[in-house]
Short mmCIF file of C-alpha atoms and ligand atoms in Angstrom, two decimals:
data_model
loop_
_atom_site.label_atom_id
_atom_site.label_comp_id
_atom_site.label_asym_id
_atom_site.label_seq_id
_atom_site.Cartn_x
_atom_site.Cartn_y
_atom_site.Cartn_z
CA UNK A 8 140.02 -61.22 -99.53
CA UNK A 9 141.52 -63.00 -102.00
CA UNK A 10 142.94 -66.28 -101.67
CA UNK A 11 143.83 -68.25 -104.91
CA UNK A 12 146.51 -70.31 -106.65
CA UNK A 13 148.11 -70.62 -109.42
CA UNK A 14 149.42 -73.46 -111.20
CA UNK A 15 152.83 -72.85 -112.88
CA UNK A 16 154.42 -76.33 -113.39
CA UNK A 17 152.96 -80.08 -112.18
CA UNK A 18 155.71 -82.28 -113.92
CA UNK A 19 157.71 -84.64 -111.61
CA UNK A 20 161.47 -84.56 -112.88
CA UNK A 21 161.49 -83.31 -116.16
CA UNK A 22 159.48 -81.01 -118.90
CA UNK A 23 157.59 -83.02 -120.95
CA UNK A 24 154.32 -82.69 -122.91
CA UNK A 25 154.27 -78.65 -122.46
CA UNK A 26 154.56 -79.68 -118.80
CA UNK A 27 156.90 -77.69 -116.52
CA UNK A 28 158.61 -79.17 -113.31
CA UNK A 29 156.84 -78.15 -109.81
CA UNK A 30 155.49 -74.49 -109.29
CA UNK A 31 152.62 -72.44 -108.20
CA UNK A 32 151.76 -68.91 -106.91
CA UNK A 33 149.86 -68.25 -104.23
CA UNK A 34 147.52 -65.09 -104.04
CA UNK A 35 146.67 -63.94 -100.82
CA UNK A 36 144.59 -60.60 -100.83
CA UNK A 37 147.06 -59.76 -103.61
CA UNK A 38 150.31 -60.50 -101.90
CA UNK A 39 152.19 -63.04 -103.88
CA UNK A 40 154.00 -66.12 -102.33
CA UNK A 41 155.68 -68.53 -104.54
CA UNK A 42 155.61 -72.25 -103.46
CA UNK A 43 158.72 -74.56 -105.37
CA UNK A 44 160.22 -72.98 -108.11
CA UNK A 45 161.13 -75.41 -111.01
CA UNK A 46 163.04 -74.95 -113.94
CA UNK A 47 161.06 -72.64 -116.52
CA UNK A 48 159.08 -70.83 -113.48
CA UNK A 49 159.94 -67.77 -115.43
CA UNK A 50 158.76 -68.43 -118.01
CA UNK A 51 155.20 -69.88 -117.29
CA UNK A 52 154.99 -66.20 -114.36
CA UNK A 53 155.18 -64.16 -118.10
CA UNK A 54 153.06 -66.58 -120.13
CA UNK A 55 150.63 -66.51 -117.41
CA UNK A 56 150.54 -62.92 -116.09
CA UNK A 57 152.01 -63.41 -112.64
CA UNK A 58 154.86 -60.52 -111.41
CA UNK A 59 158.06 -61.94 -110.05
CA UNK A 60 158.54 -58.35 -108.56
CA UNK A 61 155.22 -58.48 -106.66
CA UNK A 62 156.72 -62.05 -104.83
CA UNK A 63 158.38 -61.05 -101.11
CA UNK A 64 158.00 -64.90 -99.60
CA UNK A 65 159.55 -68.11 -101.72
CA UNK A 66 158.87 -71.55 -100.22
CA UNK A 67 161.06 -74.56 -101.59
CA UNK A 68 159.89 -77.88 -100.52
CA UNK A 69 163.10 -79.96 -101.03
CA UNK A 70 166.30 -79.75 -103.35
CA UNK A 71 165.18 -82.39 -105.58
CA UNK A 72 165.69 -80.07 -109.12
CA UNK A 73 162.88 -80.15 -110.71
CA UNK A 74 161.44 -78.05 -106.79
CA UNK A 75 164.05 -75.39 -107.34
CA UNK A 76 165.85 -75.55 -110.39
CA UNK A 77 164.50 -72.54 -111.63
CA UNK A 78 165.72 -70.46 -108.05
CA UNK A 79 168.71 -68.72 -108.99
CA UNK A 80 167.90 -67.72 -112.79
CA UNK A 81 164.16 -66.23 -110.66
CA UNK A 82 166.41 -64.53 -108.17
CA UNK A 83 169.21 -63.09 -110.97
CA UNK A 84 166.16 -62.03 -112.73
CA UNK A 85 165.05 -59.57 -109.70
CA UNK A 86 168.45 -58.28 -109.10
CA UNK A 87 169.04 -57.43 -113.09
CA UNK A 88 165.56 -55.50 -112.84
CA UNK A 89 166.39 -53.37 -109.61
CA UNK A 90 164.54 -55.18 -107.03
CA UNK A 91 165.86 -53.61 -103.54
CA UNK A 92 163.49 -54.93 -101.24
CA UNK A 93 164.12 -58.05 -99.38
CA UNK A 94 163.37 -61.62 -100.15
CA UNK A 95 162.07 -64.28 -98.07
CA UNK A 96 163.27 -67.98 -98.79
CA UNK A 97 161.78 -70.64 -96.92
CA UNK A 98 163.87 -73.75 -97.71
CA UNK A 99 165.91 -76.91 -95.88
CA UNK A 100 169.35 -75.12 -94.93
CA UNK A 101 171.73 -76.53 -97.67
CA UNK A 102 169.82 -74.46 -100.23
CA UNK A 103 171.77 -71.17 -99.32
CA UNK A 104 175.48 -72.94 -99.77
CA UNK A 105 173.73 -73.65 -103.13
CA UNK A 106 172.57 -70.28 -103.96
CA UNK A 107 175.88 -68.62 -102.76
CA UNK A 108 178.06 -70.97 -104.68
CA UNK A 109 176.22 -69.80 -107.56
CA UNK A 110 176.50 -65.81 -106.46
CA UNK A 111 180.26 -66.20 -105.54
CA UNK A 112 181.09 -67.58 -109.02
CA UNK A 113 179.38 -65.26 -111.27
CA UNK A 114 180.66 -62.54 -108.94
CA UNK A 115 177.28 -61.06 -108.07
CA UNK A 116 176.42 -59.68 -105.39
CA UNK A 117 172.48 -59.61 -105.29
CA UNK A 118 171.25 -55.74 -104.50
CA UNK A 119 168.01 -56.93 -102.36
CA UNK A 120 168.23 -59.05 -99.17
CA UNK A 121 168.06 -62.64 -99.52
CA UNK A 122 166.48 -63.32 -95.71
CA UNK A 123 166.49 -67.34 -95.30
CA UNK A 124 164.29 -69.05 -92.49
CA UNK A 125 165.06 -72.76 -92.87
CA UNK A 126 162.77 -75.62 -93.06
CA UNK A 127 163.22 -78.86 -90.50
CA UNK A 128 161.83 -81.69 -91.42
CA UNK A 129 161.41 -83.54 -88.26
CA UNK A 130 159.09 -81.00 -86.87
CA UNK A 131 156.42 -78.79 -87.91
CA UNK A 132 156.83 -75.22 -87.34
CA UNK A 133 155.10 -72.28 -87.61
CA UNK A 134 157.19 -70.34 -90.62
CA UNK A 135 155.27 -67.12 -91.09
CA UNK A 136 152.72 -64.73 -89.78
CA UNK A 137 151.49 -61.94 -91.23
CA UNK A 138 148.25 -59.43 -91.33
CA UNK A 139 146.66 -62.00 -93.94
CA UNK A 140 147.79 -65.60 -92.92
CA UNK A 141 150.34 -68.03 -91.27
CA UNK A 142 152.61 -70.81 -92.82
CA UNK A 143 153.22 -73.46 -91.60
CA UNK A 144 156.09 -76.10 -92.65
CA UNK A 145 154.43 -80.17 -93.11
CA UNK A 146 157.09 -82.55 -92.35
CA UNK A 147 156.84 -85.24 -95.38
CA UNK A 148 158.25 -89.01 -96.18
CA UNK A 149 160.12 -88.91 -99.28
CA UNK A 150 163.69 -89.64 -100.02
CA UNK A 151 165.41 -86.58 -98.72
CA UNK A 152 164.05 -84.16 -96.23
CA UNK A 153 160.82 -82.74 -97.47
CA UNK A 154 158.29 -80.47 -95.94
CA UNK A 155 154.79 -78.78 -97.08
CA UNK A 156 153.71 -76.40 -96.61
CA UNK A 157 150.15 -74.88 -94.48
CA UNK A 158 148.64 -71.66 -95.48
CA UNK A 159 146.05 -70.65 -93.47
CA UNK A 160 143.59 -67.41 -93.94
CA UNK A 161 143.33 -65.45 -90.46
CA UNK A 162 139.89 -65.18 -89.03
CA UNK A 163 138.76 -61.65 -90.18
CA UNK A 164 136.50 -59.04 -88.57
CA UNK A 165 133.10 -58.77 -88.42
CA UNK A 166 130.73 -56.99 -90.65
CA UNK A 167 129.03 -53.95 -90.32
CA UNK A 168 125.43 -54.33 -91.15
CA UNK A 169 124.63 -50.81 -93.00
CA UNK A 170 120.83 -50.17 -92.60
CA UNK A 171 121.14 -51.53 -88.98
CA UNK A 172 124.25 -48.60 -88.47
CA UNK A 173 122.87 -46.06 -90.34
CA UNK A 174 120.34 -43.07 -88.30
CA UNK A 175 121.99 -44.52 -84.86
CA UNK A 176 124.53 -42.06 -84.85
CA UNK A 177 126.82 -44.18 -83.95
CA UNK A 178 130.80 -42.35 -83.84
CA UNK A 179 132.65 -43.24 -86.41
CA UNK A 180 135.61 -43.85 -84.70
CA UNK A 181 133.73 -47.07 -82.41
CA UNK A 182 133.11 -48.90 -86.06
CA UNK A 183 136.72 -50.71 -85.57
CA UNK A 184 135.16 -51.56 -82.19
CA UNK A 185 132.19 -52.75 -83.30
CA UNK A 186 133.77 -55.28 -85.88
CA UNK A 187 136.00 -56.64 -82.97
CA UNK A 188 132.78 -57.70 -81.07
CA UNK A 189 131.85 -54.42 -79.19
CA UNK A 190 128.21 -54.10 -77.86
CA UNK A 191 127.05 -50.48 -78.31
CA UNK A 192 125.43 -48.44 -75.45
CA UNK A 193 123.22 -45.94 -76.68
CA UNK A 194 122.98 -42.09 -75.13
CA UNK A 195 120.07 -43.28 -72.99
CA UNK A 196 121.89 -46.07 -71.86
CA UNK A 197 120.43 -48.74 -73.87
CA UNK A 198 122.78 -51.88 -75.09
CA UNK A 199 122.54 -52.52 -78.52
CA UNK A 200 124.14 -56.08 -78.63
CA UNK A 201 126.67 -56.47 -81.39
CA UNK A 202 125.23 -59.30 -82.93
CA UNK A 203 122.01 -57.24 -84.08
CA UNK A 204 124.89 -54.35 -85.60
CA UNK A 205 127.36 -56.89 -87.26
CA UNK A 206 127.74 -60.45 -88.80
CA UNK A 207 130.10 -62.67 -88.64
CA UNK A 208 133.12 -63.17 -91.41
CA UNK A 209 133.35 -66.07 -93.54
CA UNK A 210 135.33 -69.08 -91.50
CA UNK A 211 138.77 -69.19 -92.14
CA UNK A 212 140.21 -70.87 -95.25
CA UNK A 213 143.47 -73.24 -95.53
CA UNK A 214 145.53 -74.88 -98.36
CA UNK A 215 147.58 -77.67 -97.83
CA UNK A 216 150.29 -78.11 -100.58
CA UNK A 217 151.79 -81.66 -99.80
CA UNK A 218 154.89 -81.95 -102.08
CA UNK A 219 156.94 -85.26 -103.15
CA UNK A 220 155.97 -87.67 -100.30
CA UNK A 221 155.14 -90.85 -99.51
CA UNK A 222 151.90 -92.16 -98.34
CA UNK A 223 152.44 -91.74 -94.83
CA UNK A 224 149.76 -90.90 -92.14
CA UNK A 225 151.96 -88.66 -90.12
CA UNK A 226 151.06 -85.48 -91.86
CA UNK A 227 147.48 -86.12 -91.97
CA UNK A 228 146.47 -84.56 -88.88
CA UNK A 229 148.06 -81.50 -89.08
CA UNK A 230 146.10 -81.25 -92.56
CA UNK A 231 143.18 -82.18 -91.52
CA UNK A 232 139.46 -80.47 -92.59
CA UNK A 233 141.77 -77.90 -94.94
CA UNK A 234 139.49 -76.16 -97.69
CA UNK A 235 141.60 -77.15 -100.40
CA UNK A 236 144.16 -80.05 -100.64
CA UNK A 237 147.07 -80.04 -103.18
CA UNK A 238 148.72 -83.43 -102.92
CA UNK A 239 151.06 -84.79 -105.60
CA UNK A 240 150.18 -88.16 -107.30
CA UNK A 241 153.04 -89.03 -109.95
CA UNK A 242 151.57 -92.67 -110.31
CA UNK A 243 148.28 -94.72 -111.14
CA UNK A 244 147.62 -97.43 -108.09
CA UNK A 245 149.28 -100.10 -110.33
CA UNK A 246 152.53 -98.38 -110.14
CA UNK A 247 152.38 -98.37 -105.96
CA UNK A 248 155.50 -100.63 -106.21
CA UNK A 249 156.97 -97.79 -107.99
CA UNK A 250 155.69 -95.35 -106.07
CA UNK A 251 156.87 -97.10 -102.62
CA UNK A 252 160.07 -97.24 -104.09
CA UNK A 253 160.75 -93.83 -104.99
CA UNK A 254 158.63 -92.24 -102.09
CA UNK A 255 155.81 -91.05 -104.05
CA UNK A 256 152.21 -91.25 -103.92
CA UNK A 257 149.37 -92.77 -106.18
CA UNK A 258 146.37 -90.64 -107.57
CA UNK A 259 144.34 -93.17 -105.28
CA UNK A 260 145.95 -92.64 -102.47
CA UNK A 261 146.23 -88.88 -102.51
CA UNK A 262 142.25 -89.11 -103.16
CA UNK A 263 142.18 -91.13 -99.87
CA UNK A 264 144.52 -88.70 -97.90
CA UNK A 265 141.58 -86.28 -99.03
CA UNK A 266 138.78 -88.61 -97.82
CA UNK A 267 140.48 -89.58 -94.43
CA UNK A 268 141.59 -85.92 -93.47
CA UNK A 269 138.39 -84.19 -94.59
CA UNK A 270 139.77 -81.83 -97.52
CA UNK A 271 136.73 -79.98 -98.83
CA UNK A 272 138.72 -80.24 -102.74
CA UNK A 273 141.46 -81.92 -104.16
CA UNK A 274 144.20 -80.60 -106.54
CA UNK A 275 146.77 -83.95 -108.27
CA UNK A 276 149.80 -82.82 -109.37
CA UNK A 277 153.07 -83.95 -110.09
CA UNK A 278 152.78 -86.39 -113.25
CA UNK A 279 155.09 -88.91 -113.84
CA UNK A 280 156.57 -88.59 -117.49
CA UNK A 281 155.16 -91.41 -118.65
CA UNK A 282 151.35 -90.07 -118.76
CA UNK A 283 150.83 -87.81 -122.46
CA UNK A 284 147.20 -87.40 -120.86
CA UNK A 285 145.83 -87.21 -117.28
CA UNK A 286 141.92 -88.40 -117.37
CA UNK A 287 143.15 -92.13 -115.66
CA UNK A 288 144.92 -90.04 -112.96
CA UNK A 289 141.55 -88.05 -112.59
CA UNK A 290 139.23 -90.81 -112.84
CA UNK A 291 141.29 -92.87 -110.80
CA UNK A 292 141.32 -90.09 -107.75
CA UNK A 293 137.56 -89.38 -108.43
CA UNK A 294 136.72 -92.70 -107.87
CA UNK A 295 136.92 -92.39 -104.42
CA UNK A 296 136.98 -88.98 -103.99
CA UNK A 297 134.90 -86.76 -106.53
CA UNK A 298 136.12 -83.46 -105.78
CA UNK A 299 139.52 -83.82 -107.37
CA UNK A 300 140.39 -81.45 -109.85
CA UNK A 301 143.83 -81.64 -112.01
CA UNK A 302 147.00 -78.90 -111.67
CA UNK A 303 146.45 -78.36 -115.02
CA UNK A 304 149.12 -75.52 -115.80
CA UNK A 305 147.59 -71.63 -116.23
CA UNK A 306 144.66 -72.46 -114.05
CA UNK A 307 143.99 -70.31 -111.27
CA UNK A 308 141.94 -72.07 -108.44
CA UNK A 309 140.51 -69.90 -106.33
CA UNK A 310 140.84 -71.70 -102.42
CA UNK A 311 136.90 -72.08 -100.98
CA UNK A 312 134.93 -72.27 -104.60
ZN1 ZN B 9 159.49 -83.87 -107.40
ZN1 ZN B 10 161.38 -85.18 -104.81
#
């Protein structure tokens, strides 16, 4: 199954150096799922292949801009090219007085269903669950309510083992059994365990995407052991004072959120305006925790590689 993202924008606050503000698409066994949506999201989905009409679930982290700037032109864009099946925004509440202000005075009325589930910030809750995965919402520590977001892989079936199946004459219609953990009993009677017939699937995979937040060990546990982290880092450690200020983190301390919760990779994001290039935010994260890897924009990482 396929479970990958995509990095559309990792800016804080503004475009600058061909960097776009926050956004990346999630690919989950090729369903999309769109996580922030910054101004020029459009944009980077053509330059970079991915379908706005193939996206049914939107998740917006907070209502700083450069999280959702890029919303309503994304969601005028769908109703201009016929979308008519529904939308899911996951979002704090105020965002829908903000997208209806917007619809009311352009005098649209969208032709798909905008369905809203709203974030809360105090709590984590479980947001979606689906054949595929579940989301759930990360309460954060920045400056206004802010939550990340939890995507975790469902446990799949087992696997048939072919040359173990094949001359038992086993029905074909018992194979669904047989993944679920069935033993199989044989015409004389014999019990052919289910672990000689089938293998285990691959343990579950989870991404983490912790948006604008301080460093703040409430979140950790609830991202604990994930398979791959994203956690912004707008700073270098000698900007913490900064970084405290504005409830942000530093590229070493989202490399020791990794190391304390167990992340098996790390994805920075989120650069401050003020770094042209992002090798000290790298080496400065990989000097305590190796497996970081940069949201460089275009790159697809795929979640468990
Ligand atoms: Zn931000
Ligand atoms: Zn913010």
């Amino acid at each position: 199954m396929k479970f990958e993202v995509t990095i559309l924008g990792s800016s804080s606050a503004t475009p600058i150096f061909n960097r776009n503000p926050t956004s990346q698409a999630l690919n989950v066994n090729d369903r999309l799922y769109l996580i922030d949506c910054g101004e020029g999201t459009q944009q980077q989905m053509l330059r970079f292949d991915i379908k706005a009409s193939r996206i049914d679930h939107i998740f917006i982290s907070h209502l700083h801009g450069d999280h959702y700037l890029g919303l309503v032109g994304l969601l005028s864009s769908l109703h201009l090219n016929g979308r008519i099946k529904p939308l899911k925004i996951y979002c704090p509440p105020q965002l829908k007085e903000i997208v209806d202000l917007q619809l009311r005075y352009s005098e649209t009325t969208l032709q798909y269903p905008l369905d809203y589930v709203f974030t809360n910030a105090d709590k984590a809750e479980m947001l979606l669950d689906n054949q595929d995965i579940t989301v759930e919402s990360i309460p954060l520590n920045h400056r206004i309510s802010c939550t990340g977001f939890l995507f975790k892989e469902k446990k799949r079936l087992r696997k048939l083992i072919k040359e173990k199946i094949e001359g038992l004459e086993i029905p074909i219609a018992y194979y669904s059994a047989l993944k679920k953990g069935a033993d199989f009993i044989m015409p004389n009677g014999e019990v052919l365990k289910n672990d000689t017939l089938t293998i285990d699937s691959s343990d579950p995979k989870a991404y983490a995407y912790c948006s604008d937040t301080l460093y703040d060990e409430m979140y950790f546990k609830q991202i604990s052991d994930v398979t791959l982290l994203y956690h912004e880092a707008t700073f270098l450690n000698n900007m913490l004072d900064r970084a405290i200020e504005t409830h942000h983190t530093t590229a070493l301390q989202a490399a020791n959120v990794a190391l304390i919760t167990h992340a098996r990779k790390l994805l920075i994001g989120h650069f401050s305006a003020r770094y042209k290039t992002l090798n000290e935010l790298l080496d400065e994260a990989r000097s305590i925790f190796p497996e970081t890897e940069l949201a460089i924009e275009g790159r697809t990482f795929v979640i468990g590689e």
